[in-house]
Coordinates of C-alpha atoms in Angstrom, one line a residue:
Chain A
M8 CA 11.5 32.6 38.7
I9 CA 13.5 33.5 35.6
N10 CA 17.1 34.5 35.6
L11 CA 19.3 35.4 32.7
Q12 CA 23.1 35.6 33.1
K13 CA 25.3 37.3 30.5
V14 CA 23.0 36.2 27.7
S15 CA 24.0 37.2 24.2
K16 CA 22.5 36.4 20.8
V17 CA 24.7 36.7 17.8
Y18 CA 23.6 36.4 14.2
K19 CA 26.3 35.8 11.6
L20 CA 25.3 37.8 8.6
D21 CA 28.5 37.0 6.8
S22 CA 31.7 35.2 7.6
E23 CA 33.0 38.7 8.6
I24 CA 30.1 40.6 9.9
V25 CA 28.4 39.5 13.1
F26 CA 25.3 41.2 14.6
F27 CA 24.6 41.3 18.3
A28 CA 20.9 41.1 18.8
L29 CA 21.5 40.8 22.5
K30 CA 24.6 41.7 24.4
D31 CA 25.4 40.4 27.9
I32 CA 21.9 40.6 29.2
N33 CA 21.4 40.1 33.0
L34 CA 17.8 40.0 34.0
T35 CA 15.6 38.5 36.7
I36 CA 11.9 38.2 36.6
K37 CA 10.2 37.3 39.9
E38 CA 7.2 35.3 40.6
G39 CA 4.0 37.3 40.3
E40 CA 5.6 40.2 38.6
F41 CA 4.1 42.2 35.7
C42 CA 7.0 43.7 33.7
S43 CA 7.3 45.1 30.3
I44 CA 10.3 45.0 28.1
M45 CA 10.2 48.2 26.0
G46 CA 12.3 49.4 23.2
P47 CA 12.2 50.5 19.5
S48 CA 12.0 48.0 16.7
G49 CA 15.3 46.2 16.2
S50 CA 16.3 46.7 19.8
G51 CA 16.3 43.0 20.5
K52 CA 13.3 42.9 22.7
S53 CA 11.5 40.1 20.7
T54 CA 14.7 38.0 20.7
L55 CA 14.9 38.5 24.4
M56 CA 11.3 37.3 24.8
H57 CA 11.9 34.3 22.6
I58 CA 14.8 33.3 24.8
I59 CA 12.8 33.8 28.0
G60 CA 10.0 31.8 26.4
L61 CA 12.3 29.0 25.3
L62 CA 11.5 29.4 21.6
D63 CA 15.1 30.4 20.9
K64 CA 18.5 29.6 22.5
P65 CA 21.1 32.1 23.4
S66 CA 24.5 32.1 21.6
S67 CA 26.2 32.4 25.0
G68 CA 25.2 33.0 28.6
K69 CA 22.9 31.1 30.9
V70 CA 19.1 31.0 31.3
F71 CA 17.6 29.6 34.5
I72 CA 14.0 28.7 34.9
E73 CA 13.1 27.9 38.5
K74 CA 16.8 27.7 39.2
K75 CA 17.2 25.1 36.5
E76 CA 19.7 25.7 33.7
I77 CA 17.9 25.2 30.4
S78 CA 20.9 24.7 28.0
N79 CA 21.2 21.1 29.3
L80 CA 17.6 20.3 28.5
S81 CA 16.5 18.1 25.6
D82 CA 14.1 19.3 23.0
D83 CA 11.4 17.2 24.6
E84 CA 12.0 18.8 28.0
I85 CA 11.9 22.3 26.5
S86 CA 8.7 21.4 24.7
N87 CA 7.2 20.3 28.0
L88 CA 8.2 23.6 29.6
R89 CA 6.7 25.6 26.7
N90 CA 3.5 23.5 27.1
E91 CA 3.1 23.7 30.8
F92 CA 5.1 26.6 32.2
V93 CA 4.7 29.4 29.6
G94 CA 1.7 30.8 27.8
F95 CA 2.3 32.9 24.7
V96 CA 0.4 35.8 23.3
F97 CA 1.5 37.2 19.9
Q98 CA 1.0 40.4 18.0
Q99 CA -0.4 38.4 15.1
F100 CA -2.7 36.4 17.5
N101 CA -1.4 33.2 15.7
L102 CA -4.6 31.3 16.0
I103 CA -4.8 28.3 13.6
P104 CA -7.4 29.4 11.1
K105 CA -8.8 25.9 10.3
L106 CA -9.6 25.2 14.0
T107 CA -12.6 26.6 15.9
V108 CA -12.2 28.8 18.9
L109 CA -12.7 25.9 21.2
E110 CA -10.2 23.7 19.3
N111 CA -7.6 26.5 19.3
V112 CA -8.0 27.0 23.0
T113 CA -7.7 23.3 23.9
L114 CA -4.9 22.7 21.4
P115 CA -2.1 22.8 24.0
T116 CA -3.8 20.1 26.0
I117 CA -3.3 17.5 23.3
Y118 CA 0.4 18.0 23.4
T119 CA 0.9 17.6 27.2
R120 CA 2.8 14.7 28.5
S121 CA 1.6 14.9 32.1
A122 CA -1.8 14.1 33.5
L123 CA -4.2 17.1 33.3
S124 CA -5.7 18.3 36.6
F125 CA -8.8 19.6 34.7
N126 CA -11.1 18.7 31.9
P127 CA -10.0 20.6 28.8
R128 CA -13.5 21.3 27.5
E129 CA -14.8 22.5 30.8
R130 CA -11.8 24.7 31.5
A131 CA -12.0 26.2 28.0
D132 CA -15.7 26.9 28.5
E133 CA -14.9 28.5 31.8
I134 CA -12.2 30.8 30.4
L135 CA -14.1 31.7 27.3
T136 CA -17.2 32.6 29.4
K137 CA -15.0 34.8 31.7
F138 CA -13.6 36.5 28.6
G139 CA -17.1 37.1 27.1
L140 CA -16.5 34.7 24.2
K141 CA -19.0 32.0 25.1
E142 CA -21.1 32.4 22.0
K143 CA -18.0 32.3 19.8
T144 CA -17.0 28.8 21.0
H145 CA -17.6 27.1 17.7
S146 CA -16.7 30.0 15.4
Y147 CA -13.6 30.1 13.3
P148 CA -11.0 32.8 14.0
N149 CA -11.7 34.7 10.7
R150 CA -15.3 35.4 11.9
L151 CA -13.9 37.2 15.0
S152 CA -12.7 40.8 15.5
G153 CA -9.0 41.5 16.3
G154 CA -9.8 42.0 20.0
Q155 CA -11.8 38.8 20.2
Q156 CA -9.0 36.9 18.4
Q157 CA -6.5 38.2 20.9
R158 CA -8.7 37.2 23.8
V159 CA -9.0 33.7 22.3
A160 CA -5.2 33.7 22.1
I161 CA -5.0 34.7 25.8
A162 CA -7.5 32.0 26.6
R163 CA -5.3 29.5 24.8
A164 CA -2.2 30.8 26.7
M165 CA -4.2 30.2 30.0
I166 CA -5.5 26.8 29.3
M167 CA -2.6 24.8 30.7
K168 CA -2.5 27.0 33.9
P169 CA 0.9 28.4 33.2
R170 CA 3.1 30.2 35.6
L171 CA 4.2 32.8 33.1
I172 CA 2.5 34.7 30.3
L173 CA 4.7 36.1 27.6
A174 CA 3.1 38.7 25.4
D175 CA 4.9 39.9 22.3
E176 CA 3.3 43.3 21.2
P177 CA -0.1 42.0 22.1
T178 CA -1.8 45.3 21.2
G179 CA 0.3 45.9 18.0
N180 CA -2.5 44.8 15.7
L181 CA -5.4 46.4 17.6
D182 CA -6.9 49.9 17.8
S183 CA -6.0 51.7 21.0
K184 CA -9.4 51.2 22.7
T185 CA -9.2 47.4 22.1
G186 CA -5.5 47.5 23.0
H187 CA -6.3 49.0 26.4
E188 CA -9.0 46.3 27.0
I189 CA -6.5 43.6 26.3
M190 CA -4.0 45.3 28.7
T191 CA -6.6 45.5 31.3
L192 CA -7.3 41.9 30.9
L193 CA -3.7 41.0 31.3
R194 CA -3.3 43.1 34.4
K195 CA -6.4 41.5 35.9
L196 CA -4.9 38.1 35.3
N197 CA -1.7 39.2 37.0
E198 CA -3.5 40.6 40.0
D199 CA -6.3 38.1 40.4
E200 CA -4.5 34.9 39.7
N201 CA -1.0 35.9 40.7
L202 CA 0.3 35.2 37.2
T203 CA 3.7 36.4 36.2
V204 CA 3.3 38.5 33.0
A205 CA 6.1 39.7 30.8
L206 CA 5.2 42.0 28.0
V207 CA 7.1 43.3 25.0
T208 CA 6.1 46.6 23.4
H209 CA 7.4 49.7 21.8
E210 CA 4.6 51.9 23.1
S211 CA 5.2 53.6 26.4
D212 CA 1.5 53.9 27.4
I213 CA 1.2 50.1 26.9
A214 CA 4.4 49.5 28.9
S215 CA 3.0 51.7 31.7
Y216 CA 0.4 49.0 32.6
A217 CA 3.3 47.1 34.0
K218 CA 4.7 47.6 37.5
R219 CA 8.2 47.4 36.2
V220 CA 9.5 48.7 32.8
I221 CA 12.7 47.3 31.4
K222 CA 14.1 49.4 28.6
I223 CA 16.2 47.9 26.0
R224 CA 18.1 49.4 23.1
D225 CA 20.7 47.9 20.6
G226 CA 20.6 44.6 22.5
E227 CA 21.4 46.1 25.9
I228 CA 19.3 46.8 28.9
L229 CA 19.5 50.5 29.8
Chain B
M20 CA 1.7 9.8 25.4
I21 CA 0.7 11.6 22.2
N22 CA -2.9 11.8 21.4
L23 CA -3.1 9.7 18.2
I24 CA -6.8 9.9 17.9
A25 CA -6.6 13.7 17.8
V26 CA -3.8 13.5 15.3
Y27 CA -5.9 11.3 12.9
K28 CA -9.0 13.3 13.5
E29 CA -7.2 16.4 12.4
A30 CA -5.7 14.6 9.3
I31 CA -9.2 13.5 8.3
A32 CA -10.6 17.0 8.8
D33 CA -7.8 18.3 6.6
F34 CA -8.6 15.8 3.8
S35 CA -12.3 16.7 3.8
R36 CA -11.2 20.3 3.3
N37 CA -9.1 19.3 0.2
K38 CA -11.2 16.4 -1.2
V39 CA -9.9 16.8 -4.8
R40 CA -6.3 17.1 -3.8
T41 CA -6.7 14.1 -1.5
F42 CA -8.2 12.0 -4.2
L43 CA -5.7 13.0 -6.9
T44 CA -2.8 12.2 -4.5
S45 CA -4.2 8.8 -3.6
L46 CA -4.9 8.1 -7.3
G47 CA -1.3 6.9 -7.9
I48 CA -1.6 4.4 -5.1
L49 CA -5.1 3.5 -6.2
I50 CA -3.9 2.6 -9.7
G51 CA -0.8 0.8 -8.3
V52 CA -2.8 -1.4 -5.8
F53 CA -5.5 -2.0 -8.5
A54 CA -2.9 -3.3 -11.0
V55 CA -1.0 -5.4 -8.5
V56 CA -4.1 -7.0 -7.0
I57 CA -5.6 -7.7 -10.4
L58 CA -2.4 -9.3 -11.6
M59 CA -2.0 -11.3 -8.4
A60 CA -5.6 -12.5 -8.8
L61 CA -5.0 -13.6 -12.4
G62 CA -1.9 -15.4 -11.3
L63 CA -3.7 -17.2 -8.5
G64 CA -6.6 -18.0 -10.9
L65 CA -4.3 -19.4 -13.5
K66 CA -2.4 -21.5 -11.0
K67 CA -5.7 -23.0 -9.8
Y68 CA -6.9 -23.6 -13.4
I69 CA -3.7 -25.4 -14.2
S70 CA -3.8 -27.6 -11.1
D71 CA -7.5 -28.4 -11.8
Q72 CA -6.6 -29.5 -15.3
F73 CA -3.9 -31.8 -14.0
E74 CA -6.1 -33.0 -11.2
A75 CA -8.4 -34.4 -14.0
L76 CA -5.6 -36.5 -15.3
G77 CA -5.3 -38.4 -12.1
K78 CA -2.3 -39.0 -10.0
S79 CA -1.6 -42.5 -11.2
T80 CA -0.6 -41.7 -14.7
L81 CA 2.8 -41.4 -16.2
F82 CA 3.7 -39.8 -19.5
L83 CA 6.5 -40.9 -21.8
V84 CA 7.7 -38.2 -24.1
P85 CA 10.7 -38.0 -26.4
G86 CA 13.7 -35.8 -25.4
R87 CA 14.4 -34.1 -22.1
V88 CA 11.3 -32.3 -21.0
L89 CA 12.1 -31.4 -17.4
S90 CA 15.8 -30.7 -17.2
G91 CA 17.1 -28.9 -14.2
G92 CA 13.7 -28.2 -12.8
G93 CA 12.8 -26.1 -15.8
F94 CA 10.5 -26.9 -18.6
S95 CA 11.9 -27.0 -22.1
A96 CA 9.8 -28.2 -24.9
S97 CA 12.5 -29.6 -27.1
V98 CA 11.9 -30.0 -30.8
S99 CA 12.0 -33.7 -30.6
S100 CA 9.0 -33.8 -28.4
L101 CA 6.9 -32.8 -31.4
T102 CA 8.0 -35.7 -33.6
G103 CA 7.2 -39.3 -33.0
R104 CA 9.7 -41.7 -31.5
F105 CA 8.1 -44.5 -29.7
D106 CA 6.7 -47.5 -31.6
N107 CA 4.5 -50.5 -31.2
R108 CA 7.4 -52.5 -29.6
D109 CA 7.6 -50.0 -26.8
L110 CA 3.9 -50.1 -26.4
E111 CA 3.9 -53.9 -26.0
N112 CA 7.0 -53.7 -23.7
L113 CA 5.3 -51.3 -21.4
K114 CA 2.1 -53.2 -21.2
R115 CA 4.0 -56.2 -19.8
I116 CA 5.4 -54.2 -16.8
D117 CA 3.9 -55.2 -13.4
N118 CA 1.1 -53.0 -12.1
V119 CA 0.6 -51.2 -15.4
I120 CA -3.1 -51.5 -16.2
G121 CA -3.1 -49.7 -19.5
V122 CA -0.9 -47.9 -22.0
A123 CA -2.3 -45.4 -24.4
P124 CA -0.1 -44.4 -27.4
I125 CA -0.8 -41.0 -28.8
A126 CA -0.3 -39.8 -32.3
L127 CA -1.7 -36.5 -33.6
K128 CA -2.9 -35.6 -37.0
S129 CA -4.4 -32.3 -38.2
A130 CA -6.6 -32.3 -41.3
K131 CA -9.3 -30.4 -43.0
V132 CA -12.6 -32.1 -42.6
M133 CA -16.0 -31.5 -44.1
G134 CA -19.2 -31.5 -42.0
T135 CA -22.8 -31.0 -43.2
I136 CA -22.6 -27.3 -42.0
K137 CA -19.1 -26.3 -42.6
E138 CA -15.5 -27.3 -43.4
D139 CA -13.0 -27.0 -40.6
F140 CA -9.6 -28.1 -39.4
A141 CA -9.8 -30.9 -36.9
D142 CA -7.1 -32.3 -34.6
I143 CA -7.3 -36.1 -34.5
L144 CA -5.8 -37.9 -31.6
F145 CA -5.1 -41.6 -32.4
S146 CA -4.8 -43.8 -29.4
S147 CA -5.9 -47.1 -27.8
E148 CA -9.0 -47.9 -25.8
A149 CA -6.9 -47.3 -22.7
I150 CA -7.2 -43.5 -23.3
V151 CA -10.8 -43.6 -22.0
D152 CA -9.6 -44.5 -18.5
I153 CA -6.4 -42.4 -18.6
M154 CA -8.1 -39.2 -19.7
G155 CA -11.4 -40.0 -18.0
F156 CA -13.5 -39.6 -21.1
E157 CA -17.2 -40.2 -20.8
V158 CA -19.5 -40.9 -23.7
D159 CA -22.5 -38.7 -24.2
M160 CA -23.9 -40.5 -27.2
G161 CA -23.0 -43.7 -29.1
R162 CA -19.9 -45.4 -27.8
F163 CA -16.1 -45.0 -27.6
F164 CA -13.9 -47.2 -29.8
N165 CA -12.9 -50.5 -28.1
K166 CA -10.2 -53.1 -28.2
N167 CA -11.9 -54.8 -31.1
D168 CA -11.9 -51.6 -33.2
V169 CA -8.2 -51.2 -32.5
T170 CA -7.4 -54.8 -33.5
K171 CA -9.5 -54.6 -36.6
R172 CA -8.1 -51.1 -37.6
A173 CA -11.8 -50.0 -37.8
K174 CA -12.4 -46.7 -39.6
V175 CA -14.3 -45.3 -36.7
I176 CA -14.0 -42.0 -35.0
V177 CA -15.3 -40.3 -31.8
L178 CA -15.9 -36.6 -31.7
G179 CA -15.7 -34.0 -29.0
P180 CA -19.1 -32.2 -28.5
R181 CA -17.9 -28.8 -29.7
I182 CA -16.4 -29.9 -33.0
A183 CA -19.5 -32.1 -33.5
S184 CA -21.9 -29.2 -33.3
D185 CA -19.5 -27.0 -35.2
L186 CA -19.4 -29.4 -38.2
F187 CA -22.9 -30.9 -38.0
G188 CA -25.0 -28.5 -35.9
S189 CA -25.5 -30.9 -33.0
S190 CA -24.2 -34.1 -31.5
E191 CA -27.4 -35.9 -32.6
E192 CA -26.8 -34.9 -36.2
A193 CA -23.2 -35.9 -36.1
L194 CA -23.7 -39.4 -34.7
G195 CA -23.6 -42.1 -37.4
K196 CA -22.4 -39.7 -40.1
K197 CA -19.5 -40.5 -42.3
I198 CA -16.6 -38.0 -42.4
R199 CA -13.6 -37.9 -44.7
I200 CA -10.1 -37.4 -43.3
E201 CA -7.9 -36.9 -46.3
N202 CA -9.1 -39.8 -48.5
V203 CA -10.3 -42.1 -45.8
R204 CA -13.9 -42.3 -44.8
F205 CA -14.6 -42.7 -41.1
T206 CA -17.9 -43.4 -39.3
I207 CA -18.7 -41.3 -36.3
I208 CA -19.6 -43.8 -33.6
G209 CA -19.7 -41.6 -30.5
I210 CA -19.7 -38.1 -29.0
T211 CA -17.9 -37.5 -25.7
K212 CA -19.3 -35.5 -22.9
S213 CA -18.1 -32.0 -22.6
R214 CA -15.1 -31.5 -20.3
G215 CA -14.9 -27.7 -20.6
G216 CA -11.5 -26.1 -20.3
G217 CA -9.3 -25.1 -23.2
G218 CA -9.3 -21.6 -24.5
M219 CA -6.0 -20.7 -22.8
G220 CA -3.5 -22.7 -24.8
G221 CA -4.4 -25.9 -23.0
F222 CA -6.0 -28.9 -24.7
D223 CA -9.6 -28.3 -25.5
Y224 CA -10.7 -31.9 -25.4
D225 CA -14.2 -31.0 -26.7
K226 CA -12.7 -30.0 -30.1
Y227 CA -10.8 -33.2 -30.8
F228 CA -11.4 -36.3 -32.9
Y229 CA -10.5 -39.6 -31.3
G230 CA -9.6 -42.7 -33.4
P231 CA -7.9 -46.1 -32.9
Y232 CA -4.1 -45.7 -33.3
T233 CA -3.9 -48.7 -35.6
T234 CA -6.2 -47.0 -38.0
G235 CA -4.1 -43.9 -37.6
Y236 CA -1.1 -45.8 -39.2
I237 CA -2.7 -44.8 -42.5
F238 CA -1.5 -41.3 -41.9
N239 CA 1.5 -42.4 -39.9
P240 CA 3.5 -44.8 -42.1
D241 CA 6.5 -44.8 -39.6
K242 CA 4.1 -46.1 -37.0
K243 CA 5.6 -43.8 -34.4
F244 CA 3.9 -42.3 -31.4
F245 CA 4.7 -38.9 -30.0
R246 CA 3.6 -39.8 -26.5
L247 CA 2.8 -42.9 -24.4
S248 CA 0.4 -42.5 -21.4
V249 CA 0.8 -45.2 -18.8
K250 CA -1.9 -45.9 -16.3
V251 CA -0.6 -47.4 -13.1
K252 CA -2.6 -49.6 -10.8
S253 CA -2.4 -47.0 -8.0
E254 CA -0.3 -44.0 -6.8
N255 CA 1.8 -46.3 -4.6
Y256 CA 3.4 -48.1 -7.6
I257 CA 4.3 -44.9 -9.5
S258 CA 8.0 -44.8 -8.6
Q259 CA 8.5 -48.6 -9.1
V260 CA 6.8 -48.5 -12.5
R261 CA 8.7 -45.5 -13.4
E262 CA 12.0 -47.2 -12.7
D263 CA 10.8 -50.4 -14.6
I264 CA 9.9 -48.3 -17.7
K265 CA 13.2 -46.6 -17.6
Q266 CA 15.1 -49.8 -17.5
K267 CA 13.0 -51.2 -20.4
L268 CA 13.5 -48.1 -22.5
L269 CA 17.3 -47.8 -21.8
K270 CA 17.7 -51.1 -23.7
R271 CA 16.7 -49.3 -26.8
Y272 CA 17.3 -45.6 -26.3
E273 CA 19.8 -43.3 -24.8
E274 CA 18.9 -41.7 -21.5
E275 CA 18.4 -38.2 -23.1
D276 CA 16.1 -39.5 -25.8
F277 CA 13.1 -39.8 -23.5
S278 CA 11.5 -38.5 -20.4
I279 CA 9.1 -40.0 -18.0
V280 CA 6.9 -37.3 -16.6
E281 CA 4.4 -37.4 -13.7
P282 CA 1.5 -35.0 -14.1
T283 CA 2.3 -33.4 -10.7
E284 CA 5.9 -32.8 -11.9
L285 CA 4.7 -31.3 -15.1
M286 CA 2.2 -29.2 -13.2
T287 CA 4.9 -27.9 -10.8
A288 CA 7.1 -27.0 -13.8
I289 CA 4.3 -25.2 -15.6
T290 CA 3.1 -23.5 -12.5
S291 CA 6.6 -22.3 -11.7
I292 CA 6.9 -20.7 -15.2
F293 CA 3.6 -18.9 -14.7
S294 CA 4.6 -17.9 -11.2
I295 CA 7.8 -16.3 -12.5
L296 CA 5.9 -14.6 -15.3
N297 CA 3.3 -13.4 -12.8
L298 CA 5.9 -12.1 -10.5
V299 CA 7.6 -10.1 -13.2
L300 CA 4.2 -8.5 -14.1
V301 CA 3.4 -7.8 -10.5
A302 CA 6.9 -6.2 -10.1
I303 CA 6.2 -4.0 -13.1
A304 CA 2.9 -3.0 -11.7
A305 CA 4.5 -2.3 -8.3
V306 CA 6.6 0.4 -10.0
S307 CA 3.4 2.4 -10.3
L308 CA 3.1 2.1 -6.5
V309 CA 6.5 3.7 -6.1
V310 CA 5.4 6.5 -8.5
G311 CA 2.3 6.9 -6.4
G312 CA 4.5 7.1 -3.3
I313 CA 6.6 9.8 -4.9
G314 CA 3.3 11.7 -5.6
I315 CA 2.5 11.5 -2.0
M316 CA 5.9 12.7 -0.9
N317 CA 5.6 15.6 -3.3
I318 CA 2.3 16.7 -2.0
M319 CA 3.4 16.2 1.6
Y320 CA 6.4 18.6 1.0
V321 CA 3.9 21.1 -0.4
T322 CA 1.7 20.6 2.7
V323 CA 4.6 21.1 5.0
S324 CA 5.6 24.3 3.2
D325 CA 2.0 25.6 3.4
R326 CA 1.9 25.1 7.1
I327 CA 5.3 26.2 8.3
K328 CA 3.7 29.0 10.4
E329 CA 1.2 26.6 11.8
I330 CA 4.0 24.2 12.8
G331 CA 5.8 27.1 14.5
I332 CA 2.6 27.9 16.5
R333 CA 2.1 24.3 17.5
R334 CA 5.7 24.1 18.7
A335 CA 5.3 27.3 20.7
L336 CA 2.3 25.7 22.4
G337 CA 4.4 22.8 23.5
A338 CA 4.2 20.3 20.6
H339 CA 7.2 17.9 20.6
Q340 CA 9.1 17.2 17.5
S341 CA 7.5 13.7 17.5
D342 CA 4.0 15.3 17.6
I343 CA 4.7 17.2 14.4
L344 CA 6.3 14.1 12.9
Y345 CA 3.3 11.9 13.7
Q346 CA 0.9 14.6 12.4
F347 CA 2.4 14.6 9.0
L348 CA 3.1 10.9 9.0
A349 CA -0.5 10.2 9.8
E350 CA -1.6 12.3 6.8
S351 CA 0.7 10.5 4.4
I352 CA -0.3 7.1 5.8
L353 CA -4.0 8.0 5.5
L354 CA -3.5 9.2 2.0
S355 CA -1.8 6.0 0.8
L356 CA -4.2 3.8 2.8
T357 CA -7.2 5.6 1.1
G358 CA -5.6 4.8 -2.2
G359 CA -5.0 1.3 -1.1
F360 CA -8.6 0.7 0.0
L361 CA -10.0 2.3 -3.2
G362 CA -7.6 0.3 -5.3
L363 CA -8.6 -2.9 -3.6
A364 CA -12.3 -2.0 -4.0
F365 CA -11.9 -1.4 -7.7
A366 CA -9.8 -4.6 -8.1
Y367 CA -12.7 -6.6 -6.4
L368 CA -15.0 -5.1 -8.9
G369 CA -12.6 -5.8 -11.8
I370 CA -12.2 -9.4 -10.7
F371 CA -15.9 -9.8 -10.5
F372 CA -16.3 -8.9 -14.2
L373 CA -13.1 -10.6 -15.3
N374 CA -14.3 -13.9 -13.8
R375 CA -16.7 -14.3 -16.7
Y376 CA -13.8 -14.8 -19.1
F377 CA -10.8 -15.7 -17.0
P378 CA -10.2 -17.6 -13.8
A379 CA -9.2 -14.9 -11.2
Y380 CA -9.6 -14.6 -7.4
I381 CA -8.0 -12.9 -4.5
D382 CA -7.2 -14.5 -1.2
G383 CA -7.0 -12.9 2.2
L384 CA -3.2 -12.7 2.0
T385 CA -3.5 -10.5 -1.1
V386 CA -5.8 -8.1 0.8
V387 CA -3.5 -8.0 3.8
I388 CA -0.4 -7.5 1.7
S389 CA -1.8 -4.7 -0.4
L390 CA -3.0 -2.8 2.7
V391 CA 0.3 -3.3 4.5
V392 CA 2.2 -2.2 1.4
S393 CA 0.2 0.9 1.0
S394 CA 0.7 1.9 4.6
A395 CA 4.4 1.1 4.2
I396 CA 4.5 3.4 1.2
G397 CA 2.8 6.1 3.3
I398 CA 5.5 5.8 6.0
T399 CA 8.4 5.5 3.6
F400 CA 7.5 8.5 1.4
G401 CA 5.9 10.5 4.3
V402 CA 8.8 10.3 6.7
F403 CA 11.1 12.8 4.8
P404 CA 8.6 15.6 4.6
A405 CA 7.4 14.9 8.2
R406 CA 11.0 15.0 9.5
K407 CA 11.5 18.3 7.6
A408 CA 8.4 19.6 9.5
A409 CA 9.5 18.3 12.8
N410 CA 13.0 19.7 12.6
L411 CA 11.9 23.3 11.8
E412 CA 13.1 25.9 14.3
P413 CA 10.1 27.3 16.2
V414 CA 11.0 30.9 16.0
E415 CA 11.9 30.8 12.3
A416 CA 8.8 28.8 11.5
M417 CA 6.6 31.4 13.3
R418 CA 8.1 34.2 11.4
Y419 CA 7.4 32.5 8.1
E420 CA 4.5 34.1 6.2

């Protein structure tokens, strides 16, 4: 489903000094896979996830999504892929504080350019009920616990029926019990709905939820 | 297709969270639109007032004034127009022209006069009986002076109603009284009906004295008139009579010594002066609109900076650059339109009160223009902050705290 060929990301700190965040990465993620990208902070794992999730572009190398090379795509086409193909889950939850839970969850649907196969309100209700957040539908994010906020964020990632869920340290801001609940939820989504899940973490016990662990250090896959 | 309703809904929700900021930001536009609309309304009112005044003169009247009055389309009151030039011979010459039904010479005199109540300055207009028809005077009490009075150089005078009550308390009191102008005693034989008007530099006919021009020679030993008003049989003969008058006068005067003016011409000239003046004032007021627009731009930059992270999140969820652009553009348009609507509402209120003292009104065009201009300001000054927001890199925006 996703294929990276010799992908590098270089930051120019100075005219002289260059910093390789990623160095010649070759990686394939298959449909229905649950993999984790593990490495210490500064290893380039977040950069890798941003590139897979089309939030960032590589300095060199090629990224294929469904065998399509993405460097030729326009910003609008990439936006459509972010909207329909990928669902993001972040460490900071990244809910919009002034919107209610329902408004946050349905937010991606207002940006879509294709006809929706579902009613946003109904689908949001369905997911929120499944995640045990039904009574929080009209609450604002700041009235929710961290675990609840992260479940809202997952609901938002799910709303557009994406093929891929990308989670960047999803448990990083949660206590370990809640963290394991979130991981269980992600695994369930992977198993029940055949969703491809890619997860970034620095904790090995979180990484161990995945069927495949990709280790990364200093911008290179080990 | 972007969901515009959702975009505007969110913008409105944002404003209701920041009511004070929204109001203060719109204030610049509010004041600008208010000032522009009030000034435009005054301009329109003044134009209408002027044309009403000229309408009263009728379309079949020509004025003969000394000097060049309307040269090159402009209006220049030359010094010579204040002094007399025409004399009795011109008067008689003009009367003989075909299709002229009356000629009224006009000589003005200002004097201190003594009524029973108080002493005041009065402007006396000496003319012939033809003035009644030309100016459309109606008599309220007594009678106007007639041809006989003119021939006999009768010491009779007709008063406007305002000056009559100023000097004597009422028209009834004034009628029949004697009044002294310098050393000459006149009898007040009539009071005209009120014509209103005046008060804005125009003639206030209600404050004038009217006397026979022959009697006026007492104060006018040169026997000169500063204006001749010619009543033509009908509008259709205006240009022919105009040419005849010109030919007659050219036998005695140089071409630049006199002007033949039609009221409509004069009106156009005066109106164009006021229009230019009004345009200048409106342009000055419009500067405050630009200032208001800059205020909006400023606050929109602040809003964008406040929401960099939010923009990043929205982009990660699939928002196109155009979605972000429209979101911020919608906010700036709503801000300036709010100001525009409020400014218009206050202007309506202002005009309502102003109307007691001044002619002023707004037409539909003014309303449309002010709303179009306010949204245009919203777009013009909102587009830069909105583009800044739209062009943010998603990753960097999300990292922003």
